[in-house]
Short mmCIF file of C-alpha atoms in Angstrom, two decimals:
data_model
loop_
_atom_site.label_atom_id
_atom_site.label_comp_id
_atom_site.label_asym_id
_atom_site.label_seq_id
_atom_site.Cartn_x
_atom_site.Cartn_y
_atom_site.Cartn_z
CA MET A 24 87.24 161.93 266.62
CA THR A 25 83.92 160.17 267.07
CA ALA A 26 82.78 157.30 264.90
CA PHE A 27 81.74 158.53 261.49
CA LYS A 28 78.30 156.96 261.06
CA THR A 29 76.24 157.28 257.90
CA LYS A 30 73.48 159.46 259.36
CA ALA A 31 75.96 161.86 260.89
CA LEU A 32 77.83 162.03 257.61
CA ARG A 33 74.71 162.90 255.65
CA ALA A 34 73.79 165.62 258.10
CA ALA A 35 77.21 167.20 258.41
CA VAL A 36 78.82 167.01 254.98
CA PRO A 37 78.00 169.50 252.23
CA ALA A 38 78.06 168.58 248.57
CA LEU A 39 81.55 169.73 247.64
CA ALA A 40 84.22 168.72 245.17
CA LEU A 41 86.93 166.18 245.73
CA GLY A 42 88.54 167.76 242.71
CA MET A 43 91.28 169.11 244.89
CA ALA A 44 92.10 166.23 245.15
CA LEU A 45 73.01 145.86 237.67
CA ALA A 46 70.69 147.99 239.78
CA SER A 47 70.00 147.72 243.53
CA PRO A 48 67.70 149.60 245.96
CA ALA A 49 70.50 152.06 246.68
CA VAL A 50 71.13 152.86 243.02
CA ALA A 51 69.30 155.08 240.56
CA SER A 52 67.56 153.94 237.41
CA ALA A 53 69.72 153.18 234.40
CA HIS A 54 68.25 156.02 232.41
CA GLU A 55 68.35 158.80 234.98
CA GLY A 56 71.21 161.24 234.50
CA ASP A 57 72.47 164.76 234.70
CA HIS A 58 74.29 166.60 231.98
CA GLY A 59 77.80 167.91 231.82
CA THR A 60 79.16 170.40 229.32
CA GLY A 61 81.06 170.14 226.06
CA SER A 62 80.17 168.51 222.78
CA GLY A 63 82.62 165.70 222.04
CA ARG A 64 80.16 164.09 219.67
CA ASP A 65 82.74 162.49 217.39
CA GLY A 66 84.53 159.21 217.98
CA GLY A 67 81.60 156.84 217.47
CA THR A 68 80.92 154.16 220.07
CA THR A 69 83.60 153.17 222.57
CA VAL A 70 83.30 150.18 224.90
CA ALA A 71 85.60 149.97 227.91
CA LYS A 72 85.91 147.49 230.76
CA VAL A 73 87.30 147.99 234.25
CA GLN A 74 88.68 145.65 236.89
CA LEU A 75 88.66 147.19 240.37
CA ARG A 76 91.44 146.14 242.72
CA GLN A 77 91.90 147.02 246.34
CA LEU A 78 93.82 149.98 247.67
CA ASN A 79 94.90 150.47 251.26
CA HIS A 80 94.42 146.74 252.01
CA SER A 81 90.67 147.38 251.97
CA GLY A 82 89.69 144.00 250.55
CA ALA A 83 87.44 145.76 248.01
CA PHE A 84 87.29 144.60 244.41
CA GLY A 85 84.94 144.61 241.47
CA GLN A 86 84.40 144.77 237.74
CA GLY A 87 82.27 146.52 235.18
CA ALA A 88 82.13 148.32 231.88
CA LEU A 89 80.80 151.35 230.07
CA VAL A 90 79.58 152.22 226.60
CA LEU A 91 80.34 155.73 225.37
CA ARG A 92 78.34 157.20 222.48
CA GLY A 93 79.24 160.82 221.81
CA ASN A 94 78.98 162.31 225.30
CA GLN A 95 76.52 159.74 226.68
CA VAL A 96 77.81 156.98 228.94
CA ASP A 97 75.99 153.82 229.96
CA ILE A 98 77.99 152.49 232.91
CA ALA A 99 77.52 149.42 235.09
CA PHE A 100 79.78 147.85 237.69
CA ARG A 101 79.71 145.80 240.87
CA VAL A 102 81.81 146.37 243.98
CA ARG A 103 82.51 143.77 246.67
CA GLY A 104 84.22 143.86 250.04
CA VAL A 105 83.39 147.43 251.07
CA LEU A 106 82.34 148.79 254.46
CA ALA A 107 78.63 148.14 255.06
CA ASP A 108 76.13 150.82 256.07
CA ALA A 109 78.46 153.60 254.96
CA PRO A 110 78.42 155.85 251.87
CA HIS A 111 81.05 155.24 249.23
CA ALA A 112 81.98 158.18 247.03
CA GLN A 113 82.90 157.03 243.52
CA HIS A 114 84.21 158.89 240.51
CA ILE A 115 85.72 158.73 237.07
CA HIS A 116 89.11 160.40 237.48
CA ILE A 117 90.94 161.92 234.52
CA GLY A 118 93.90 164.08 233.50
CA ALA A 119 96.87 162.09 234.78
CA GLN A 120 98.67 158.81 234.07
CA GLY A 121 95.48 156.80 233.71
CA ARG A 122 96.54 154.18 236.23
CA CYS A 123 96.14 153.27 239.88
CA PRO A 124 98.73 153.88 242.60
CA THR A 125 100.33 151.18 244.72
CA GLN A 126 101.01 151.45 248.44
CA ARG A 127 104.34 153.03 247.50
CA ALA A 128 102.38 156.22 246.80
CA ASP A 129 102.02 156.64 250.57
CA THR A 130 104.57 159.44 250.76
CA SER A 131 103.46 160.52 254.24
CA GLY A 132 104.32 157.14 255.71
CA ASP A 133 101.04 156.81 257.63
CA GLY A 134 100.20 153.49 255.97
CA ILE A 135 97.35 154.93 253.87
CA VAL A 136 97.40 156.20 250.31
CA ASN A 137 95.10 159.19 250.64
CA THR A 138 93.20 160.82 247.80
CA ILE A 139 95.77 163.51 247.11
CA GLU A 140 98.66 161.02 247.11
CA GLY A 141 96.79 159.13 244.40
CA HIS A 142 96.22 162.17 242.19
CA PRO A 143 99.49 161.90 240.19
CA PHE A 144 98.33 158.47 239.06
CA TYR A 145 94.57 158.73 238.48
CA GLY A 146 94.08 162.52 238.28
CA HIS A 147 91.22 164.76 239.33
CA ILE A 148 87.49 164.08 239.31
CA GLY A 149 85.92 164.23 235.87
CA THR A 150 82.54 162.70 236.77
CA SER A 151 80.89 161.99 240.12
CA LEU A 152 79.07 158.66 239.88
CA THR A 153 76.12 159.64 242.05
CA THR A 154 72.92 157.63 242.19
CA ASN A 155 70.80 160.57 241.01
CA GLY A 156 71.08 164.24 240.14
CA ASP A 157 74.25 166.15 239.31
CA THR A 158 77.34 164.21 238.20
CA SER A 159 79.83 167.08 238.00
CA PRO A 160 82.95 167.38 240.20
CA ALA A 161 80.88 169.70 242.43
CA SER A 162 79.07 166.55 243.63
CA GLY A 163 82.33 164.84 244.50
CA LEU A 164 81.30 164.43 248.12
CA ALA A 165 77.51 164.47 247.83
CA ILE A 166 77.28 161.69 250.39
CA ASP A 167 73.49 161.39 250.33
CA ARG A 168 73.68 160.55 246.61
CA PHE A 169 76.35 157.84 246.66
CA PRO A 170 75.73 154.12 247.26
CA THR A 171 75.32 153.11 250.92
CA PRO A 172 75.08 149.32 250.86
CA ASP A 173 73.36 147.35 253.59
CA GLY A 174 76.00 144.66 253.17
CA THR A 175 79.56 144.60 251.89
CA SER A 176 78.67 144.79 248.20
CA TYR A 177 76.62 146.84 245.78
CA ASN A 178 75.79 147.15 242.08
CA TYR A 179 75.71 150.43 240.19
CA ARG A 180 74.21 151.27 236.82
CA ARG A 181 73.36 154.63 235.34
CA THR A 182 73.15 156.54 232.05
CA ILE A 183 74.78 159.97 232.22
CA THR A 184 76.18 162.68 229.99
CA VAL A 185 79.85 163.44 230.51
CA THR A 186 82.02 166.40 229.57
CA ALA A 187 84.14 166.42 226.43
CA ASP A 188 87.36 165.94 228.42
CA VAL A 189 85.95 162.91 230.22
CA ALA A 190 84.86 161.40 226.89
CA THR A 191 88.34 162.02 225.47
CA ASN A 192 90.02 160.36 228.45
CA ILE A 193 87.74 157.31 228.11
CA ARG A 194 88.58 156.99 224.41
CA ASN A 195 92.30 157.49 225.09
CA GLY A 196 92.38 154.91 227.87
CA THR A 197 93.31 157.40 230.59
CA ALA A 198 90.06 157.37 232.62
CA VAL A 199 90.13 155.65 236.02
CA LEU A 200 87.33 154.47 238.31
CA VAL A 201 87.98 155.11 242.02
CA VAL A 202 85.75 154.00 244.91
CA HIS A 203 86.41 155.68 248.27
CA GLY A 204 85.86 154.69 251.90
CA ILE A 205 88.01 152.32 253.98
CA ASP A 206 87.92 150.75 257.45
CA PRO A 207 91.51 149.81 258.30
CA ASN A 208 90.85 149.36 262.02
CA ARG A 209 87.79 147.15 261.31
CA SER A 210 85.61 149.21 263.62
CA GLY A 211 82.61 149.04 261.32
CA ALA A 212 82.51 152.83 260.84
CA TYR A 213 84.53 155.70 259.43
CA ASP A 214 86.45 156.86 262.48
CA GLY A 215 89.97 157.34 263.82
CA SER A 216 91.90 160.41 264.84
CA ALA A 217 93.54 161.09 261.45
CA PRO A 218 91.72 163.83 259.53
CA SER A 219 90.86 163.63 255.84
CA ASP A 220 93.35 165.23 253.49
CA LEU A 221 90.36 166.85 251.76
CA ASP A 222 88.34 168.10 254.72
CA PRO A 223 89.86 167.99 258.23
CA SER A 224 86.39 167.75 259.76
CA LEU A 225 86.10 164.23 258.28
CA PRO A 226 88.06 161.09 259.15
CA LEU A 227 90.79 160.06 256.74
CA GLU A 228 89.02 156.71 256.33
CA ALA A 229 85.93 158.33 254.80
CA THR A 230 87.67 159.80 251.76
CA SER A 231 90.65 157.49 251.16
CA PRO A 232 90.41 155.23 248.10
CA ALA A 233 89.30 151.65 248.67
CA ALA A 234 89.40 150.32 245.10
CA CYS A 235 90.72 151.53 241.77
CA GLY A 236 90.74 150.41 238.16
CA ALA A 237 91.66 151.94 234.82
CA PHE A 238 89.12 151.73 231.99
CA GLN A 239 90.49 149.69 229.10
CA THR A 240 88.93 149.93 225.66
CA TRP A 241 87.35 146.68 224.47
CA LYS A 242 87.38 145.66 220.83
CA GLY A 243 85.14 142.59 221.08
CA GLY A 244 81.37 142.45 221.29
CA LEU A 245 79.32 142.98 224.43
CA LEU A 246 78.58 139.24 224.74
CA GLY A 247 82.30 138.55 224.88
CA LEU A 248 82.67 141.31 227.45
CA ASN A 249 79.93 139.81 229.61
CA LEU A 250 81.69 136.44 229.47
CA ASP A 251 85.06 138.01 230.23
CA LEU A 252 83.74 139.83 233.30
CA GLY A 253 81.34 137.12 234.36
CA ILE A 254 78.37 139.48 234.67
CA ASP A 255 75.47 140.59 232.50
CA LEU A 256 76.00 144.32 232.04
CA ASP A 257 72.86 144.98 229.96
CA LEU A 258 74.41 148.14 228.50
CA GLY A 259 72.46 148.04 225.25
CA LEU A 260 75.42 148.08 222.88
CA GLY A 261 73.15 147.57 219.88
CA ARG A 262 71.04 150.63 220.72
CA ARG A 263 71.25 153.59 218.36
#
């Protein structure tokens, strides 16, 4: 299989779901979002933080937080140690154990925890964290609308409307942030002969998870959260 470069990926990959399975130049404005369905307008305001840790020995890590008001989510996070010049699909996963897998989840024995092997732990896609436009599971692999950093890090911030089940999972502490895209052979591109478990026309590296973190509800104020994470999230907790 030929090297999976960004331009080729954008040209060849349709916007399809992985459900079978702050700001920077590459990221949309904080107040640009698409709407899901469902009401879920009870529950008040929920603040949750997330610590991203590497999967598949990717070296990726990060941290961030979100503020949920009814069905509206203000989310901001930073990711470090990812493959440069390549798109990184990212989602809020729901409907499972609300935690991240370890390398023991590699049931195939190929050395990589693929997306499907991680599903029993973090669940299916609830929200696609695209940079603009639709955020439903149907945009799970909308590669032209996911961050493609020039370097090995990027920041993401956006205001979106989520579905009622996503809001419930956030409030219940069972929502998980997953960032995809690994480079285990250090080639500098998504390549290799192993096909993706989601779409055999893609390399396994392109869709396998690189970092994962469960959202944990936060009882303190936003200032304390900023200090805890070491970043200024600017999520407007006091806004009504």
